[in-house]
Amino acid sequence: STFFVATGFHGLHVIIGSTFLAGCLLRQIQYHFTSEHHFGFEAAAWYWHFVDVVWLFLYVSIYWWGS
C-alpha cells in the first residue's frame, strides 16, 4: 500500500506541475513574461526540479531498498 500511496502522491504532483506549466504557456502566449519579470516561469522550473528529486528518492527507496 505504501507503493500506491507514494505513486499517487507523485502523480498528483505531476498533475499540479503540468497545470503550472500550462499556466506559464498561457502567460507566455499573452506576453506576460519579460527578461526582468519571469518569476512564474522560474517557479515552475524549480517545482519540476523538486518533483524530479522526489521521484529519485522514491525510486531508490521503493525499488532498491525495498527489494
PDB file of N, CA and C in Angstrom:
ATOM      1  N   SER A   1       0.817  -1.197   0.000  1.00  0.00           N
ATOM      2  CA  SER A   1       0.000   0.000   0.000  1.00  0.00           C
ATOM      3  C   SER A   1       0.861   1.262   0.000  1.00  0.00           C
ATOM      4  N   THR A   2       2.065   1.173   0.567  1.00  0.00           N
ATOM      5  CA  THR A   2       2.966   2.329   0.552  1.00  0.00           C
ATOM      6  C   THR A   2       3.332   2.700  -0.873  1.00  0.00           C
ATOM      7  N   PHE A   3       3.538   1.687  -1.701  1.00  0.00           N
ATOM      8  CA  PHE A   3       3.870   1.944  -3.101  1.00  0.00           C
ATOM      9  C   PHE A   3       2.763   2.741  -3.780  1.00  0.00           C
ATOM     10  N   PHE A   4       1.518   2.356  -3.571  1.00  0.00           N
ATOM     11  CA  PHE A   4       0.405   3.032  -4.236  1.00  0.00           C
ATOM     12  C   PHE A   4       0.206   4.449  -3.711  1.00  0.00           C
ATOM     13  N   VAL A   5       0.404   4.650  -2.426  1.00  0.00           N
ATOM     14  CA  VAL A   5       0.289   6.000  -1.861  1.00  0.00           C
ATOM     15  C   VAL A   5       1.394   6.888  -2.415  1.00  0.00           C
ATOM     16  N   ALA A   6       2.629   6.390  -2.433  1.00  0.00           N
ATOM     17  CA  ALA A   6       3.749   7.178  -2.948  1.00  0.00           C
ATOM     18  C   ALA A   6       3.561   7.489  -4.429  1.00  0.00           C
ATOM     19  N   THR A   7       3.128   6.500  -5.194  1.00  0.00           N
ATOM     20  CA  THR A   7       2.890   6.715  -6.618  1.00  0.00           C
ATOM     21  C   THR A   7       1.740   7.684  -6.838  1.00  0.00           C
ATOM     22  N   GLY A   8       0.702   7.586  -6.024  1.00  0.00           N
ATOM     23  CA  GLY A   8      -0.429   8.509  -6.134  1.00  0.00           C
ATOM     24  C   GLY A   8      -0.029   9.940  -5.823  1.00  0.00           C
ATOM     25  N   PHE A   9       0.761  10.131  -4.762  1.00  0.00           N
ATOM     26  CA  PHE A   9       1.224  11.481  -4.439  1.00  0.00           C
ATOM     27  C   PHE A   9       2.118  12.034  -5.541  1.00  0.00           C
ATOM     28  N   HIS A  10       2.962  11.176  -6.096  1.00  0.00           N
ATOM     29  CA  HIS A  10       3.814  11.634  -7.194  1.00  0.00           C
ATOM     30  C   HIS A  10       2.964  12.018  -8.403  1.00  0.00           C
ATOM     31  N   GLY A  11       1.967  11.207  -8.721  1.00  0.00           N
ATOM     32  CA  GLY A  11       1.070  11.546  -9.828  1.00  0.00           C
ATOM     33  C   GLY A  11       0.350  12.858  -9.589  1.00  0.00           C
ATOM     34  N   LEU A  12      -0.067  13.094  -8.357  1.00  0.00           N
ATOM     35  CA  LEU A  12      -0.706  14.369  -8.018  1.00  0.00           C
ATOM     36  C   LEU A  12       0.250  15.529  -8.249  1.00  0.00           C
ATOM     37  N   HIS A  13       1.511  15.362  -7.853  1.00  0.00           N
ATOM     38  CA  HIS A  13       2.491  16.422  -8.082  1.00  0.00           C
ATOM     39  C   HIS A  13       2.721  16.657  -9.572  1.00  0.00           C
ATOM     40  N   VAL A  14       2.706  15.603 -10.359  1.00  0.00           N
ATOM     41  CA  VAL A  14       2.869  15.758 -11.809  1.00  0.00           C
ATOM     42  C   VAL A  14       1.679  16.509 -12.401  1.00  0.00           C
ATOM     43  N   ILE A  15       0.474  16.205 -11.953  1.00  0.00           N
ATOM     44  CA  ILE A  15      -0.714  16.924 -12.440  1.00  0.00           C
ATOM     45  C   ILE A  15      -0.631  18.400 -12.068  1.00  0.00           C
ATOM     46  N   ILE A  16      -0.229  18.689 -10.832  1.00  0.00           N
ATOM     47  CA  ILE A  16      -0.082  20.083 -10.407  1.00  0.00           C
ATOM     48  C   ILE A  16       0.980  20.786 -11.246  1.00  0.00           C
ATOM     49  N   GLY A  17       2.107  20.121 -11.475  1.00  0.00           N
ATOM     50  CA  GLY A  17       3.173  20.712 -12.280  1.00  0.00           C
ATOM     51  C   GLY A  17       2.757  20.936 -13.719  1.00  0.00           C
ATOM     52  N   SER A  18       1.995  20.012 -14.279  1.00  0.00           N
ATOM     53  CA  SER A  18       1.512  20.188 -15.651  1.00  0.00           C
ATOM     54  C   SER A  18       0.559  21.371 -15.743  1.00  0.00           C
ATOM     55  N   THR A  19      -0.275  21.538 -14.725  1.00  0.00           N
ATOM     56  CA  THR A  19      -1.165  22.699 -14.682  1.00  0.00           C
ATOM     57  C   THR A  19      -0.358  23.982 -14.570  1.00  0.00           C
ATOM     58  N   PHE A  20       0.679  23.952 -13.752  1.00  0.00           N
ATOM     59  CA  PHE A  20       1.570  25.094 -13.584  1.00  0.00           C
ATOM     60  C   PHE A  20       2.218  25.465 -14.928  1.00  0.00           C
ATOM     61  N   LEU A  21       2.707  24.466 -15.659  1.00  0.00           N
ATOM     62  CA  LEU A  21       3.329  24.735 -16.959  1.00  0.00           C
ATOM     63  C   LEU A  21       2.317  25.224 -17.989  1.00  0.00           C
ATOM     64  N   ALA A  22       1.100  24.707 -17.942  1.00  0.00           N
ATOM     65  CA  ALA A  22       0.059  25.190 -18.855  1.00  0.00           C
ATOM     66  C   ALA A  22      -0.236  26.663 -18.578  1.00  0.00           C
ATOM     67  N   GLY A  23      -0.258  27.036 -17.302  1.00  0.00           N
ATOM     68  CA  GLY A  23      -0.437  28.444 -16.949  1.00  0.00           C
ATOM     69  C   GLY A  23       0.703  29.297 -17.461  1.00  0.00           C
ATOM     70  N   CYS A  24       1.921  28.778 -17.381  1.00  0.00           N
ATOM     71  CA  CYS A  24       3.076  29.503 -17.922  1.00  0.00           C
ATOM     72  C   CYS A  24       2.957  29.657 -19.435  1.00  0.00           C
ATOM     73  N   LEU A  25       2.483  28.624 -20.109  1.00  0.00           N
ATOM     74  CA  LEU A  25       2.304  28.714 -21.557  1.00  0.00           C
ATOM     75  C   LEU A  25       1.292  29.791 -21.912  1.00  0.00           C
ATOM     76  N   LEU A  26       0.176  29.812 -21.199  1.00  0.00           N
ATOM     77  CA  LEU A  26      -0.835  30.840 -21.465  1.00  0.00           C
ATOM     78  C   LEU A  26      -0.284  32.237 -21.207  1.00  0.00           C
ATOM     79  N   ARG A  27       0.484  32.382 -20.135  1.00  0.00           N
ATOM     80  CA  ARG A  27       1.078  33.688 -19.844  1.00  0.00           C
ATOM     81  C   ARG A  27       2.104  34.068 -20.907  1.00  0.00           C
ATOM     82  N   GLN A  28       2.853  33.089 -21.419  1.00  0.00           N
ATOM     83  CA  GLN A  28       3.844  33.374 -22.465  1.00  0.00           C
ATOM     84  C   GLN A  28       3.155  33.792 -23.760  1.00  0.00           C
ATOM     85  N   ILE A  29       2.066  33.136 -24.099  1.00  0.00           N
ATOM     86  CA  ILE A  29       1.322  33.494 -25.312  1.00  0.00           C
ATOM     87  C   ILE A  29       0.807  34.923 -25.223  1.00  0.00           C
ATOM     88  N   GLN A  30       0.442  35.345 -24.006  1.00  0.00           N
ATOM     89  CA  GLN A  30      -0.080  36.698 -23.809  1.00  0.00           C
ATOM     90  C   GLN A  30       1.028  37.709 -23.488  1.00  0.00           C
ATOM     91  N   TYR A  31       2.291  37.298 -23.631  1.00  0.00           N
ATOM     92  CA  TYR A  31       3.458  38.169 -23.421  1.00  0.00           C
ATOM     93  C   TYR A  31       3.511  38.761 -22.015  1.00  0.00           C
ATOM     94  N   HIS A  32       3.209  37.950 -20.990  1.00  0.00           N
ATOM     95  CA  HIS A  32       3.296  38.422 -19.608  1.00  0.00           C
ATOM     96  C   HIS A  32       4.712  38.358 -19.069  1.00  0.00           C
ATOM     97  N   PHE A  33       5.578  37.557 -19.683  1.00  0.00           N
ATOM     98  CA  PHE A  33       6.941  37.401 -19.192  1.00  0.00           C
ATOM     99  C   PHE A  33       7.878  38.337 -19.935  1.00  0.00           C
ATOM    100  N   THR A  34       8.807  38.938 -19.194  1.00  0.00           N
ATOM    101  CA  THR A  34       9.881  39.738 -19.786  1.00  0.00           C
ATOM    102  C   THR A  34      11.200  39.202 -19.243  1.00  0.00           C
ATOM    103  N   SER A  35      12.305  39.768 -19.707  1.00  0.00           N
ATOM    104  CA  SER A  35      13.603  39.309 -19.217  1.00  0.00           C
ATOM    105  C   SER A  35      13.809  39.664 -17.745  1.00  0.00           C
ATOM    106  N   GLU A  36      13.102  40.680 -17.253  1.00  0.00           N
ATOM    107  CA  GLU A  36      13.212  41.052 -15.845  1.00  0.00           C
ATOM    108  C   GLU A  36      12.088  40.450 -14.994  1.00  0.00           C
ATOM    109  N   HIS A  37      10.946  40.182 -15.595  1.00  0.00           N
ATOM    110  CA  HIS A  37       9.770  39.717 -14.853  1.00  0.00           C
ATOM    111  C   HIS A  37       9.346  38.349 -15.384  1.00  0.00           C
ATOM    112  N   HIS A  38       9.877  37.304 -14.753  1.00  0.00           N
ATOM    113  CA  HIS A  38       9.553  35.945 -15.191  1.00  0.00           C
ATOM    114  C   HIS A  38       9.579  34.960 -14.020  1.00  0.00           C
ATOM    115  N   PHE A  39       9.203  35.440 -12.837  1.00  0.00           N
ATOM    116  CA  PHE A  39       9.255  34.581 -11.652  1.00  0.00           C
ATOM    117  C   PHE A  39       8.350  33.356 -11.786  1.00  0.00           C
ATOM    118  N   GLY A  40       7.186  33.504 -12.391  1.00  0.00           N
ATOM    119  CA  GLY A  40       6.282  32.369 -12.549  1.00  0.00           C
ATOM    120  C   GLY A  40       6.917  31.232 -13.328  1.00  0.00           C
ATOM    121  N   PHE A  41       7.672  31.589 -14.365  1.00  0.00           N
ATOM    122  CA  PHE A  41       8.364  30.574 -15.157  1.00  0.00           C
ATOM    123  C   PHE A  41       9.472  29.916 -14.336  1.00  0.00           C
ATOM    124  N   GLU A  42      10.233  30.723 -13.602  1.00  0.00           N
ATOM    125  CA  GLU A  42      11.293  30.167 -12.762  1.00  0.00           C
ATOM    126  C   GLU A  42      10.714  29.271 -11.670  1.00  0.00           C
ATOM    127  N   ALA A  43       9.591  29.678 -11.095  1.00  0.00           N
ATOM    128  CA  ALA A  43       8.955  28.866 -10.055  1.00  0.00           C
ATOM    129  C   ALA A  43       8.512  27.521 -10.622  1.00  0.00           C
ATOM    130  N   ALA A  44       7.999  27.516 -11.846  1.00  0.00           N
ATOM    131  CA  ALA A  44       7.603  26.252 -12.480  1.00  0.00           C
ATOM    132  C   ALA A  44       8.820  25.355 -12.689  1.00  0.00           C
ATOM    133  N   ALA A  45       9.937  25.942 -13.105  1.00  0.00           N
ATOM    134  CA  ALA A  45      11.160  25.161 -13.297  1.00  0.00           C
ATOM    135  C   ALA A  45      11.650  24.584 -11.975  1.00  0.00           C
ATOM    136  N   TRP A  46      11.647  25.368 -10.912  1.00  0.00           N
ATOM    137  CA  TRP A  46      12.059  24.873  -9.599  1.00  0.00           C
ATOM    138  C   TRP A  46      11.116  23.779  -9.110  1.00  0.00           C
ATOM    139  N   TYR A  47       9.840  23.935  -9.381  1.00  0.00           N
ATOM    140  CA  TYR A  47       8.871  22.923  -8.971  1.00  0.00           C
ATOM    141  C   TYR A  47       9.180  21.590  -9.655  1.00  0.00           C
ATOM    142  N   TRP A  48       9.480  21.627 -10.958  1.00  0.00           N
ATOM    143  CA  TRP A  48       9.784  20.384 -11.659  1.00  0.00           C
ATOM    144  C   TRP A  48      11.072  19.760 -11.152  1.00  0.00           C
ATOM    145  N   HIS A  49      12.050  20.580 -10.770  1.00  0.00           N
ATOM    146  CA  HIS A  49      13.260  20.022 -10.169  1.00  0.00           C
ATOM    147  C   HIS A  49      12.920  19.322  -8.852  1.00  0.00           C
ATOM    148  N   PHE A  50      12.028  19.922  -8.074  1.00  0.00           N
ATOM    149  CA  PHE A  50      11.581  19.302  -6.826  1.00  0.00           C
ATOM    150  C   PHE A  50      10.923  17.949  -7.101  1.00  0.00           C
ATOM    151  N   VAL A  51      10.041  17.890  -8.086  1.00  0.00           N
ATOM    152  CA  VAL A  51       9.358  16.635  -8.412  1.00  0.00           C
ATOM    153  C   VAL A  51      10.372  15.585  -8.879  1.00  0.00           C
ATOM    154  N   ASP A  52      11.379  15.997  -9.641  1.00  0.00           N
ATOM    155  CA  ASP A  52      12.431  15.064 -10.073  1.00  0.00           C
ATOM    156  C   ASP A  52      13.178  14.474  -8.882  1.00  0.00           C
ATOM    157  N   VAL A  53      13.558  15.324  -7.942  1.00  0.00           N
ATOM    158  CA  VAL A  53      14.294  14.848  -6.770  1.00  0.00           C
ATOM    159  C   VAL A  53      13.425  13.911  -5.939  1.00  0.00           C
ATOM    160  N   VAL A  54      12.158  14.244  -5.777  1.00  0.00           N
ATOM    161  CA  VAL A  54      11.251  13.372  -5.029  1.00  0.00           C
ATOM    162  C   VAL A  54      11.131  12.021  -5.726  1.00  0.00           C
ATOM    163  N   TRP A  55      11.016  12.026  -7.060  1.00  0.00           N
ATOM    164  CA  TRP A  55      10.902  10.761  -7.783  1.00  0.00           C
ATOM    165  C   TRP A  55      12.162   9.929  -7.630  1.00  0.00           C
ATOM    166  N   LEU A  56      13.341  10.551  -7.670  1.00  0.00           N
ATOM    167  CA  LEU A  56      14.577   9.797  -7.473  1.00  0.00           C
ATOM    168  C   LEU A  56      14.610   9.166  -6.082  1.00  0.00           C
ATOM    169  N   PHE A  57      14.199   9.918  -5.070  1.00  0.00           N
ATOM    170  CA  PHE A  57      14.149   9.371  -3.714  1.00  0.00           C
ATOM    171  C   PHE A  57      13.163   8.198  -3.641  1.00  0.00           C
ATOM    172  N   LEU A  58      11.997   8.357  -4.246  1.00  0.00           N
ATOM    173  CA  LEU A  58      11.012   7.272  -4.230  1.00  0.00           C
ATOM    174  C   LEU A  58      11.532   6.039  -4.958  1.00  0.00           C
ATOM    175  N   TYR A  59      12.178   6.241  -6.087  1.00  0.00           N
ATOM    176  CA  TYR A  59      12.710   5.115  -6.851  1.00  0.00           C
ATOM    177  C   TYR A  59      13.730   4.343  -6.021  1.00  0.00           C
ATOM    178  N   VAL A  60      14.662   5.083  -5.422  1.00  0.00           N
ATOM    179  CA  VAL A  60      15.693   4.427  -4.620  1.00  0.00           C
ATOM    180  C   VAL A  60      15.078   3.728  -3.413  1.00  0.00           C
ATOM    181  N   SER A  61      14.176   4.399  -2.727  1.00  0.00           N
ATOM    182  CA  SER A  61      13.627   3.812  -1.501  1.00  0.00           C
ATOM    183  C   SER A  61      12.697   2.638  -1.774  1.00  0.00           C
ATOM    184  N   ILE A  62      11.951   2.669  -2.854  1.00  0.00           N
ATOM    185  CA  ILE A  62      10.993   1.587  -3.115  1.00  0.00           C
ATOM    186  C   ILE A  62      11.635   0.443  -3.890  1.00  0.00           C
ATOM    187  N   TYR A  63      12.386   0.735  -4.945  1.00  0.00           N
ATOM    188  CA  TYR A  63      12.889  -0.326  -5.807  1.00  0.00           C
ATOM    189  C   TYR A  63      14.228  -0.884  -5.354  1.00  0.00           C
ATOM    190  N   TRP A  64      15.115  -0.040  -4.824  1.00  0.00           N
ATOM    191  CA  TRP A  64      16.420  -0.549  -4.404  1.00  0.00           C
ATOM    192  C   TRP A  64      16.391  -1.053  -2.978  1.00  0.00           C
ATOM    193  N   TRP A  65      15.939  -0.213  -2.038  1.00  0.00           N
ATOM    194  CA  TRP A  65      15.943  -0.615  -0.638  1.00  0.00           C
ATOM    195  C   TRP A  65      14.809  -1.573  -0.330  1.00  0.00           C
ATOM    196  N   GLY A  66      13.745  -1.533  -1.084  1.00  0.00           N
ATOM    197  CA  GLY A  66      12.587  -2.377  -0.811  1.00  0.00           C
ATOM    198  C   GLY A  66      12.742  -3.821  -1.249  1.00  0.00           C
ATOM    199  N   SER A  67      13.750  -4.106  -2.070  1.00  0.00           N
ATOM    200  CA  SER A  67      13.877  -5.479  -2.581  1.00  0.00           C
ATOM    201  C   SER A  67      14.770  -6.350  -1.726  1.00  0.00           C
TER     202      SER A  67
END
